[in-house]
Coordinates of C-alpha atoms and ligand atoms in Angstrom, one line a residue:
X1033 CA 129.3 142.6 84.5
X1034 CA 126.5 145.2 85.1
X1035 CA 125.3 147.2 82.2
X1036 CA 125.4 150.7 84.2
X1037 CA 125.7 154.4 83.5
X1038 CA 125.7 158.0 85.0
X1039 CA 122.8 158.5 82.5
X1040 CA 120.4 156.2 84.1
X1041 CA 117.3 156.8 81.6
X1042 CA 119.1 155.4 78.5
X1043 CA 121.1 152.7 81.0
X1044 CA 117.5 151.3 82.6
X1045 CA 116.0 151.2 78.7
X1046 CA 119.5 148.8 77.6
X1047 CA 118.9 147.4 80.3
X1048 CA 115.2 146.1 79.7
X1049 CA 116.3 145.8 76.3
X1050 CA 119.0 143.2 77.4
X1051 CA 116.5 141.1 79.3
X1052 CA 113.7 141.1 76.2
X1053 CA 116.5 139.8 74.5
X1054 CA 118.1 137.4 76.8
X1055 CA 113.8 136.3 77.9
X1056 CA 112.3 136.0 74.8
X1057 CA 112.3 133.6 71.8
X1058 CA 113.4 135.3 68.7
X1059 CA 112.1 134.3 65.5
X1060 CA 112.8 137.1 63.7
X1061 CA 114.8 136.3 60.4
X1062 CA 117.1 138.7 60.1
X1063 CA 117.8 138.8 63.8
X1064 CA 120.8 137.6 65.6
X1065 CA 122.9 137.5 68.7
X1066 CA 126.3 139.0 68.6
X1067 CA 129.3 137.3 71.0
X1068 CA 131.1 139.2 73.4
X1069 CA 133.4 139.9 71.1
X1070 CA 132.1 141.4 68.4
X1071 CA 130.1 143.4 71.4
X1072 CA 133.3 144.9 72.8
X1073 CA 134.8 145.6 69.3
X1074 CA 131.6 147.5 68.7
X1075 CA 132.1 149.5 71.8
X1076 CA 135.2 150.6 71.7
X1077 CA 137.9 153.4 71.5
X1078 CA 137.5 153.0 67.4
X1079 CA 134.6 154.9 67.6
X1080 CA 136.1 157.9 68.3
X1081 CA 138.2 158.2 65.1
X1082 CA 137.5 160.0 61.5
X1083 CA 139.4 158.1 58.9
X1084 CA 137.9 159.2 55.5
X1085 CA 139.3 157.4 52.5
X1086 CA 140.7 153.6 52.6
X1087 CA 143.8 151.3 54.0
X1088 CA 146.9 153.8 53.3
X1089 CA 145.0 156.6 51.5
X1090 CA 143.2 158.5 54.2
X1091 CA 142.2 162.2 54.6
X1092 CA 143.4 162.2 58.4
X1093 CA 146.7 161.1 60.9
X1094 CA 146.7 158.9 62.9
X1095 CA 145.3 156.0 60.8
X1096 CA 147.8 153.4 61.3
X1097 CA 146.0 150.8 63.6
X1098 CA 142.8 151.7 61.4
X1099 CA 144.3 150.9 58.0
X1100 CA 145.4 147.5 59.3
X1101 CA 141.9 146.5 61.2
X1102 CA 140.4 147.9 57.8
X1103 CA 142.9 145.2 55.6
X1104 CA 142.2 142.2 58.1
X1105 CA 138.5 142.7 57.3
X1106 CA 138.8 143.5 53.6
X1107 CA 141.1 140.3 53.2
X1108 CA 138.8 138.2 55.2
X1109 CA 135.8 139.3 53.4
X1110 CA 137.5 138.3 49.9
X1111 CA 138.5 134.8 51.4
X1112 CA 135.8 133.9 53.0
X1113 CA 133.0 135.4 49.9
X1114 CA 135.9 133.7 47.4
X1115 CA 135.4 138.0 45.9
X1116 CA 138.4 139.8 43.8
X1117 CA 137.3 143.1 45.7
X1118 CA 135.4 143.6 49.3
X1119 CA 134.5 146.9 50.2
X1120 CA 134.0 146.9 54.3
X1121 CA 132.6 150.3 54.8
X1122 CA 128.6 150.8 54.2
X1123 CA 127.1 151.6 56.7
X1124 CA 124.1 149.0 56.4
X1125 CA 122.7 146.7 53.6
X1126 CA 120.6 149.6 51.7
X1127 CA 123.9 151.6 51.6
X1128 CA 125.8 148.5 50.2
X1129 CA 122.8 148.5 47.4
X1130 CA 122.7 152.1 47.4
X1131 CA 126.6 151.9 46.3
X1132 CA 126.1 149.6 43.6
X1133 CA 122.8 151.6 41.8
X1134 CA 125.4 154.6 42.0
X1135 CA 128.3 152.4 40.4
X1136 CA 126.3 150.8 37.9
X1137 CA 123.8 153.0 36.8
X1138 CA 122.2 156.6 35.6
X1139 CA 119.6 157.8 37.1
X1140 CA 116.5 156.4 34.9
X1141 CA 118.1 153.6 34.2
X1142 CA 115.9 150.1 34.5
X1143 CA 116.4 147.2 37.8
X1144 CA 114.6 144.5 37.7
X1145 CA 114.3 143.3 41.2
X1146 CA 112.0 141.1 42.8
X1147 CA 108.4 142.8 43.9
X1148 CA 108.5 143.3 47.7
X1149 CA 105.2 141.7 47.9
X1150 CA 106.9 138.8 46.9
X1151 CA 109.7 138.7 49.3
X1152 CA 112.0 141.4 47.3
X1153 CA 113.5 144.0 49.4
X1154 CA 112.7 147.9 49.8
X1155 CA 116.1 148.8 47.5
X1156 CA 115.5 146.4 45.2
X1157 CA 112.7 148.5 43.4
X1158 CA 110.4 149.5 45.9
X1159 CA 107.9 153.0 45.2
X1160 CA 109.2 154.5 48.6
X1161 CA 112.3 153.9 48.5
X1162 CA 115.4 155.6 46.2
X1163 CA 115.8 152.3 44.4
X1164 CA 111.8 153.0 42.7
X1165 CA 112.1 156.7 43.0
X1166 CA 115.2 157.6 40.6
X1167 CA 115.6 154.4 38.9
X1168 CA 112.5 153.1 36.3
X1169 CA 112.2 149.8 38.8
X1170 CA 110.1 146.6 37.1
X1171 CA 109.9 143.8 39.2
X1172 CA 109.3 139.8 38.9
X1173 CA 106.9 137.7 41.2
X1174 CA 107.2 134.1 42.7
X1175 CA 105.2 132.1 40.4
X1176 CA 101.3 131.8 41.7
X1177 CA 101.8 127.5 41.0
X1178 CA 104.5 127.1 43.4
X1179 CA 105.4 130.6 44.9
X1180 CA 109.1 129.7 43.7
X1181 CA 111.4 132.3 41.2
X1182 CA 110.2 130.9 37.6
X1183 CA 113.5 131.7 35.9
X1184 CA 111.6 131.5 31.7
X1185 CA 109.3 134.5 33.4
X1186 CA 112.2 136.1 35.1
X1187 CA 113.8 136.0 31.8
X1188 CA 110.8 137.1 29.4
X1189 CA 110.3 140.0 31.9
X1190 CA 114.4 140.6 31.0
X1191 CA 113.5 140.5 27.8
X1192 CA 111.3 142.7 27.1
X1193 CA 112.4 145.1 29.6
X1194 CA 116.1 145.4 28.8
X1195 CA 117.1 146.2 32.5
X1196 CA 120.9 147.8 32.9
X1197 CA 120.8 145.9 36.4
X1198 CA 118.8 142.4 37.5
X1199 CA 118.7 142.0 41.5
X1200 CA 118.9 138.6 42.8
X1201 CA 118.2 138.0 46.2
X1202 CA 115.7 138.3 49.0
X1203 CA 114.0 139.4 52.4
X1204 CA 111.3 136.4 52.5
X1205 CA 111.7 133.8 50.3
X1206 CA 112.6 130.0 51.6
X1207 CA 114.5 128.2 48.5
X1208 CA 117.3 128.4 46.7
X1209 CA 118.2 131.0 44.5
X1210 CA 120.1 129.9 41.7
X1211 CA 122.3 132.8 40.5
X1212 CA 123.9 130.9 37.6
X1213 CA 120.4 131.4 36.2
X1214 CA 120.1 135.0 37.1
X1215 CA 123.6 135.5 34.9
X1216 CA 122.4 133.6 31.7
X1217 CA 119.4 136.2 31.8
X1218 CA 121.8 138.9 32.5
X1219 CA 124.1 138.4 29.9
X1220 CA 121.5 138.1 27.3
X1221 CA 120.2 141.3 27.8
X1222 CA 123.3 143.0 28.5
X1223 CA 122.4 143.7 32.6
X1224 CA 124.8 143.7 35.8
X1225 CA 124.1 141.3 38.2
X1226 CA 123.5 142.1 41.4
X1227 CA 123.3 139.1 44.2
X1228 CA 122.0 140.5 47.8
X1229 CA 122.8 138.1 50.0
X1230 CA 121.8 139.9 52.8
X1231 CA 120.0 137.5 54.4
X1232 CA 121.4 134.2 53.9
X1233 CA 125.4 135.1 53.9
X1234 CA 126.0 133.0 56.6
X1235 CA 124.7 129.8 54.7
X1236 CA 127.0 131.0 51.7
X1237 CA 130.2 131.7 53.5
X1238 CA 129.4 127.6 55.2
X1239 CA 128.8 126.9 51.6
X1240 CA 125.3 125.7 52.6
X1241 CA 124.0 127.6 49.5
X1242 CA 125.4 128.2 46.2
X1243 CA 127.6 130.8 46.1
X1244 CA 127.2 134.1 43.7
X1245 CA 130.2 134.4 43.6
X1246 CA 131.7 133.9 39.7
X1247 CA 128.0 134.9 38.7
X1248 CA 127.3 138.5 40.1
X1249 CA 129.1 141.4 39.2
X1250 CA 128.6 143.3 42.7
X1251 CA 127.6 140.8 45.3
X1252 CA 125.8 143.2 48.7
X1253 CA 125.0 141.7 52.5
X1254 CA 124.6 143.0 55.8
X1255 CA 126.6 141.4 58.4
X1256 CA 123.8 141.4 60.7
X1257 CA 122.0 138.6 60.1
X1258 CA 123.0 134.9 59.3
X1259 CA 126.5 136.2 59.7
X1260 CA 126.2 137.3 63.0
X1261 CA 128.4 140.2 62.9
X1262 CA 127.5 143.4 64.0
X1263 CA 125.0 146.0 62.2
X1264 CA 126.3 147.1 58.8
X1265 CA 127.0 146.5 54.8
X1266 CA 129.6 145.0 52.4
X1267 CA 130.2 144.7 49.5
X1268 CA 132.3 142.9 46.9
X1269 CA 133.0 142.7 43.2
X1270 CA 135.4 142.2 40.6
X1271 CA 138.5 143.5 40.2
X1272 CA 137.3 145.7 36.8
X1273 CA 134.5 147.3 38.7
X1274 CA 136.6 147.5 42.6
X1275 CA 137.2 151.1 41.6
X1276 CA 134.0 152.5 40.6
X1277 CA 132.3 150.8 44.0
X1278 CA 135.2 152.1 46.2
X1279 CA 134.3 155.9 45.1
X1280 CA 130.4 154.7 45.4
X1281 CA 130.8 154.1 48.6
X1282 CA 133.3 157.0 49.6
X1283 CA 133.1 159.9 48.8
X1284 CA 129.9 159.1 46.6
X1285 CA 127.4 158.3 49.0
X1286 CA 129.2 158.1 53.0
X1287 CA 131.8 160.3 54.5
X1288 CA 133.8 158.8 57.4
X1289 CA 133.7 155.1 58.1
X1290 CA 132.3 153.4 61.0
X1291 CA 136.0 152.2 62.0
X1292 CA 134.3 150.6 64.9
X1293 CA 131.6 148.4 63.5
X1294 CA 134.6 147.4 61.0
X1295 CA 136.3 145.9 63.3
X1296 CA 133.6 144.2 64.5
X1297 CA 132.8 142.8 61.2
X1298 CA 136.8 141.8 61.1
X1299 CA 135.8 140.0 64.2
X1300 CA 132.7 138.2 62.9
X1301 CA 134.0 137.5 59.3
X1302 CA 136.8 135.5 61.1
X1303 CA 134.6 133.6 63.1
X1304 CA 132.9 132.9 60.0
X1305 CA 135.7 131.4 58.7
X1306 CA 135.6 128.2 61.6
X1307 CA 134.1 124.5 61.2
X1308 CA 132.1 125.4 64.4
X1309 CA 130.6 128.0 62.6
X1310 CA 129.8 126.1 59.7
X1311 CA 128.0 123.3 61.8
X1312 CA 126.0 126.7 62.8
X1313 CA 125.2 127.1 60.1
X1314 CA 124.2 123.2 59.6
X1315 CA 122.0 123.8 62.6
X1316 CA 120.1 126.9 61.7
X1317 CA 118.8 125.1 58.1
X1318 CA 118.0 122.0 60.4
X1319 CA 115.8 123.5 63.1
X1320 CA 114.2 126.1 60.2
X1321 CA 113.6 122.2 58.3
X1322 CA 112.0 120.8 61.2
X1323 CA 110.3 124.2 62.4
X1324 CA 108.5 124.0 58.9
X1325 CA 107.2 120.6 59.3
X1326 CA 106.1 120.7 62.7
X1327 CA 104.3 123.8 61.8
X1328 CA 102.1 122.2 58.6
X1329 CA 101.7 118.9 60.9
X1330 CA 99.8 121.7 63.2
X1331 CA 97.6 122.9 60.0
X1332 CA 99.5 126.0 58.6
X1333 CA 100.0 126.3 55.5
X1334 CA 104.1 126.6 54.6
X1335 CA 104.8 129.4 51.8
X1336 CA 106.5 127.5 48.9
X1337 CA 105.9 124.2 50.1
X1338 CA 109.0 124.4 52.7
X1339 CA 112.5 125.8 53.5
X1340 CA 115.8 125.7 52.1
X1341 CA 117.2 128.2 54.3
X1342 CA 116.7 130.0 57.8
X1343 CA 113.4 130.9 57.1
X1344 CA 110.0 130.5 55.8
X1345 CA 106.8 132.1 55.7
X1346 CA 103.7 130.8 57.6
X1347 CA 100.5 131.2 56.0
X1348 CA 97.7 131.9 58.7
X1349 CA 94.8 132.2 56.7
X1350 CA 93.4 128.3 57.6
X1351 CA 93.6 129.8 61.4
X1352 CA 91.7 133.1 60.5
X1353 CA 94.1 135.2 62.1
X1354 CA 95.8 137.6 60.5
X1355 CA 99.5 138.5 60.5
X1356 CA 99.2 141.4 62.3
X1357 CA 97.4 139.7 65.1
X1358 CA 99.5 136.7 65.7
X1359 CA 102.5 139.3 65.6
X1360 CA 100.7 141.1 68.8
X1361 CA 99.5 137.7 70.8
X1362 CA 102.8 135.9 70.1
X1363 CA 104.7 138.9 71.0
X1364 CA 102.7 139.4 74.7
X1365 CA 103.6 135.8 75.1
X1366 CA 107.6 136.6 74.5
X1367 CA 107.8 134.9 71.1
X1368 CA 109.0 137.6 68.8
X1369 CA 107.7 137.5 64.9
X1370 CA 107.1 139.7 62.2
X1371 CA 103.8 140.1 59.9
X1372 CA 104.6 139.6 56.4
X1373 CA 102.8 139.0 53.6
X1374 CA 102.7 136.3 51.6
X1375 CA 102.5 135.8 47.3
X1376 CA 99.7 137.0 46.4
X1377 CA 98.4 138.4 49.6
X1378 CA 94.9 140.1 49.7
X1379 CA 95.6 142.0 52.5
X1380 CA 97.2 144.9 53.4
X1381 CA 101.0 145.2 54.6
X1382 CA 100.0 146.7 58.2
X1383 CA 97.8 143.5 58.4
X1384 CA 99.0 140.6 55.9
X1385 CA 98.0 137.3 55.6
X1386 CA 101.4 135.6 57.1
X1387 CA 104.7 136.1 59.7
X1388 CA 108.0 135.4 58.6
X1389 CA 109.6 132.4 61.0
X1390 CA 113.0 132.5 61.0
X1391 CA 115.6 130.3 63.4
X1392 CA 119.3 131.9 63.3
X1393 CA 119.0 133.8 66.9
X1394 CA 117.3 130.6 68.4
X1395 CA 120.3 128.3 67.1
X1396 CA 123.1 130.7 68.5
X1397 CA 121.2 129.9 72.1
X1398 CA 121.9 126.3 71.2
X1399 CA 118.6 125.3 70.6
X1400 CA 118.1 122.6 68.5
X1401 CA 114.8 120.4 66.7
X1402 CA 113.4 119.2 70.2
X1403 CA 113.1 123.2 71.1
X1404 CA 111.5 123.7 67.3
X1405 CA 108.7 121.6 68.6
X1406 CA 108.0 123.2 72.0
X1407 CA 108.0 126.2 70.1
X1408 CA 105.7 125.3 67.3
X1409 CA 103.3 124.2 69.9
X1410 CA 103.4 127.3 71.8
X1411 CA 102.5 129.5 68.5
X1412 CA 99.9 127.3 67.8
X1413 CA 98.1 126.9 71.2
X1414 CA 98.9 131.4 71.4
X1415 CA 97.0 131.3 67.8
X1416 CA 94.2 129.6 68.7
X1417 CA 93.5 131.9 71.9
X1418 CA 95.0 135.3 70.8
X1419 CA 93.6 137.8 72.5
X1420 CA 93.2 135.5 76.4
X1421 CA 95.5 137.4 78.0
X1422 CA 95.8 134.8 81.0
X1423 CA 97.0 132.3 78.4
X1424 CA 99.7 134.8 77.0
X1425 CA 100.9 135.2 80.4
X1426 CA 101.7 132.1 81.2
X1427 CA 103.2 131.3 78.0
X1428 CA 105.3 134.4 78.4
X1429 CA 106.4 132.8 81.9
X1430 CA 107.3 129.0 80.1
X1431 CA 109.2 131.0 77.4
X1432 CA 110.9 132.4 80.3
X1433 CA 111.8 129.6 81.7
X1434 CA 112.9 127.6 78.4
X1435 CA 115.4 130.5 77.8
X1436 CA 116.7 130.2 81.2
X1437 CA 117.9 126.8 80.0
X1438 CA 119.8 128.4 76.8
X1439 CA 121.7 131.6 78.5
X1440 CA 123.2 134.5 76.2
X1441 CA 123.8 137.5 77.6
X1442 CA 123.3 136.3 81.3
X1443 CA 126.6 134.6 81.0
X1444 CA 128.6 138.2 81.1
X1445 CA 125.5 140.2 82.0
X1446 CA 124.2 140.4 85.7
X1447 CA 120.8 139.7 84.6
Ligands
LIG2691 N1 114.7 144.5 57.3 C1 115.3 143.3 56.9 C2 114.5 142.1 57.2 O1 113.9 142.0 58.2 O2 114.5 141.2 56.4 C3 115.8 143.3 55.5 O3 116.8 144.3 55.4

C-alpha cells in the first residue's frame, strides 16, 4: 500500500513520519504501535458522523451502527477492566481525569496526587495544569530511601490534609502500586479514589499487575499506550457514580464523540482480551527486566532499584550527561527517549538528571531480551561520545538495520 495524497505537503510529512517510525528504536513509555486494524478503524467513514449523547439516547439520526460499535466497546471495556460502568468517549487521558475532578468534586476542593517531580502526572495536581489551578492540589513524593510510594507518609499527608479525592497512579514510576493501600487511606479520610492507569492498563487487563478494580471509585486510562489501542481516554466506575461520570463526560466537559477512535478502541480492547496479548504483555515486563539490568551492569544508576513494569527511569548523573543531552545524541542516532527527571532531581525539567526507558513499542516489533542488550550497549557507547556526530551516524545506520529485521509498518506500507 502507498501512503499517498493529492495534498502532497502533509502526504510527504506522514510519510517521513512513517519511516521514523518504522527506522527507529522507540523507547518511549507511553509509545506504541497500532495494528492495521485499529489503523483502518481510525480512518474511516466513522469519522464523518455527530452522535452527541450515548448508545440509544443521541441528539442526532442516523445512529444505529454507532450505538452498537459504542456497546461492543463499553461491554468490552467492563469485561476486560472487570468495571460496573465504562465510559468510552474522552477524548484522551487528561479528559478521562478531567471527567472525574468534574464528577467528584467543587471547585476548591483538595486532590492529593503524586508530585510530578516524582513521577505524578500534569492532572494529577500539577500548577499549570486545571487539576492545580481550580482545585487546592497537595501532593506525596517517592520516599528519598528507596524512591518507592511510602504508604504511612501517603497516609499522614491524608491525614492531615483531608483530601475529597486521592490519585493513584503514575507517568514514571517502575513498581507496583498497591491500590488496596490507597483505599484504606481513602476511606479513612472520607476521599474518592481515583486509580490512573494510564500507563500500565495493558499489564492490568493481562493481570500482570493488581487490578484497581474493587478499590477505586473512578478508575481513568488512555488506550494509547500499554494497551495499544488508538489515541484516547476511558473511563470506568461503579454503578452508583455511572451517572454522574456519563454527564461529566457529555455534555459536561465534550460535545460529540470521536465515533471513530471508538471503534478503534472496540478493536484494541478486544484484542486485549487474547492469550497472545497477554504473553505481550509477559514480554514487555521481561525485556523492561532485563533492559534494567543490562543498563546498571553498564554503570547507570536504575531509579528505585529496578522495574516492575514497562518502564524505568535511568539515572545519568554517574555519566555526567544530562537528560536533555542523551535525549538529543540518542535521538541523532535513531533511539528515541525522553528526559525526565528523577526523585529528587536538582536540575531543571528542560534539562533533568534522567530519561524514562520504556519497552512496549519495541516488544510489539517482536523484539525480545537478546535485542535489550544490543540496545543497552548502543545507549551506552552514544553516552559516552554524545556529541561525535560520526559515531551517531553510524549508530543511526545499525539501528536501521536491526529494525529491518523486526518490520511494522513495512509489511502493509511501501516503505
Ligand atoms: N505524556 C504521557 C507520558 O509520556 O507519560 C502521560 O500522559
Amino acid at each position: 500500500m502507498k501512503l499517498d495524497g493529492k495534498d502532497t505537503k502533509v502526504f510527504e510529512l506522514m510519510r517521513r513520519e512513517l519511516d521514523r517510525e518504522e527506522y527507529s528504536l522507540i523507547l518511549i513509555a507511553s509509545e506504541n504501535y497500532v495494528n492495521e486494524d485499529v489503523l483502518a478503524t481510525q480512518g474511516c467513514v466513522l469519522t464523518n458522523k455527530y452522535a452527541e449523547g450515548y448508545p440509544s439516547k443521541r441528539y442526532y439520526s442516523g445512529c444505529a451502527y454507532l450505538d452498537e460499535i459504542e456497546s461492543i466497546a463499553i461491554e468490552r471495556a467492563k469485561v476486560l477492566f472487570g468495571v460496573d460502568h465504562a465510559n468510552v468517549q474522552p477524548h484522551s487521558g487528561s479528559s478521562a481525569n478531567m471527567a472525574v475532578f468534574y464528577a467528584a468534586l467543587e471547585r476548591g476542593d483538595t486532590v492529593l496526587g503524586m508530585d510530578i517531580a516524582h513521577g505524578g502526572h500534569l492532572t494529577h495536581g500539577a500548577r499549570p495544569s486545571f487539576s492545580g489551578k481550580w482545585y487546592r492540589a497537595v501532593s506525596y513524593a517517592v520516599s528519598a530511601e528507596n524512591e518507592m510510594l511510602d504508604y504511612d507518609e501517603i497516609r499522614s499527608i491524608a491525614r492531615k490534609e483531608r483530601p475529597k479525592l486521592i490519585i493513584a497512579g503514575a507517568s514514571a514510576y517502575s513498581k507496583i502500586i498497591d491500590f488496596a493501600k490507597f483505599r484504606e487511606i481513602a476511606d479513612e479520610v472520607g476521599a474518592y479514589l481515583m486509580a490512573d492507569i494510564a500507563h500500565i492498563a495493558g499489564l492490568v487487563a493481562a493481570g500482570l499487575h493488581p487490578s484497581p478494580a474493587g478499590y477505586a471509585h473512578f478508575i481513568t486510562t488512555t488506550t494509547h499506550k500499554t494497551l495499544r489501542g488508538p489515541r484516547g481516554g476511558l473511563v470506568m466506575c461503579n454503578a452508583d457514580l455511572a451517572k454522574k461520570i456519563d454527564s461529566a463526560v457529555f455534555p459536561g466537559i465534550q460535545g460529540g464523540p470521536l465515533m471513530h477512535v471508538i471503534a478503534a478502541k472496540a478493536v484494541a480492547l478486544g484484542e486485549a482480551m487474547t492469550e497472545e496479548f497477554r504473553e505481550y504483555q509477559r514480554q514487555i515486563i521481561a525485556n523492561a527486566k532485563h533492559m534494567a539490568k543490562c543498563m546498571a551492569d553498564l554503570g547507570f544508576r536504575i531509579v528505585s532499584g529496578g522495574t516492575d513494569n514497562h518502564l524505568f527511569l535511568v539515572d545519568l548523573t554517574p555519566k555526567n550527561v544530562t537528560g536533555n543531552e542523551a535525549q538529543i545524541a540518542l535521538e541523532a542516532s535513531g533511539i528515541m527517549v525522553n528526559k525526565n527527571l528523577i526523585p529528587f532531581d536538582t536540575k531543571t525539567p528542560g534539562v533533568t538528571s534522567g530519561i524514562r526507558l520504556g519497552t512496549p513499542a519495541i516488544t510489539t516489533r517482536g523484539m525480545k531480551e537478546r535485542e535489550m542488550e544490543i540496545i543497552c550497549e548502543m545507549i551506552d557507547a552514544v553516552l559516552k561520545r554524545p556529541g561525535d556526530r560520526s559515531f551517531m551516524d553510524s549508530t543511526r545506520a545499525r539501528v536501521r538495520e536491526m529494525c529491518k529485521s523486526f518490520p511494522f509498518y513495512s509489511r502493509i506500507y511501501d516503505i
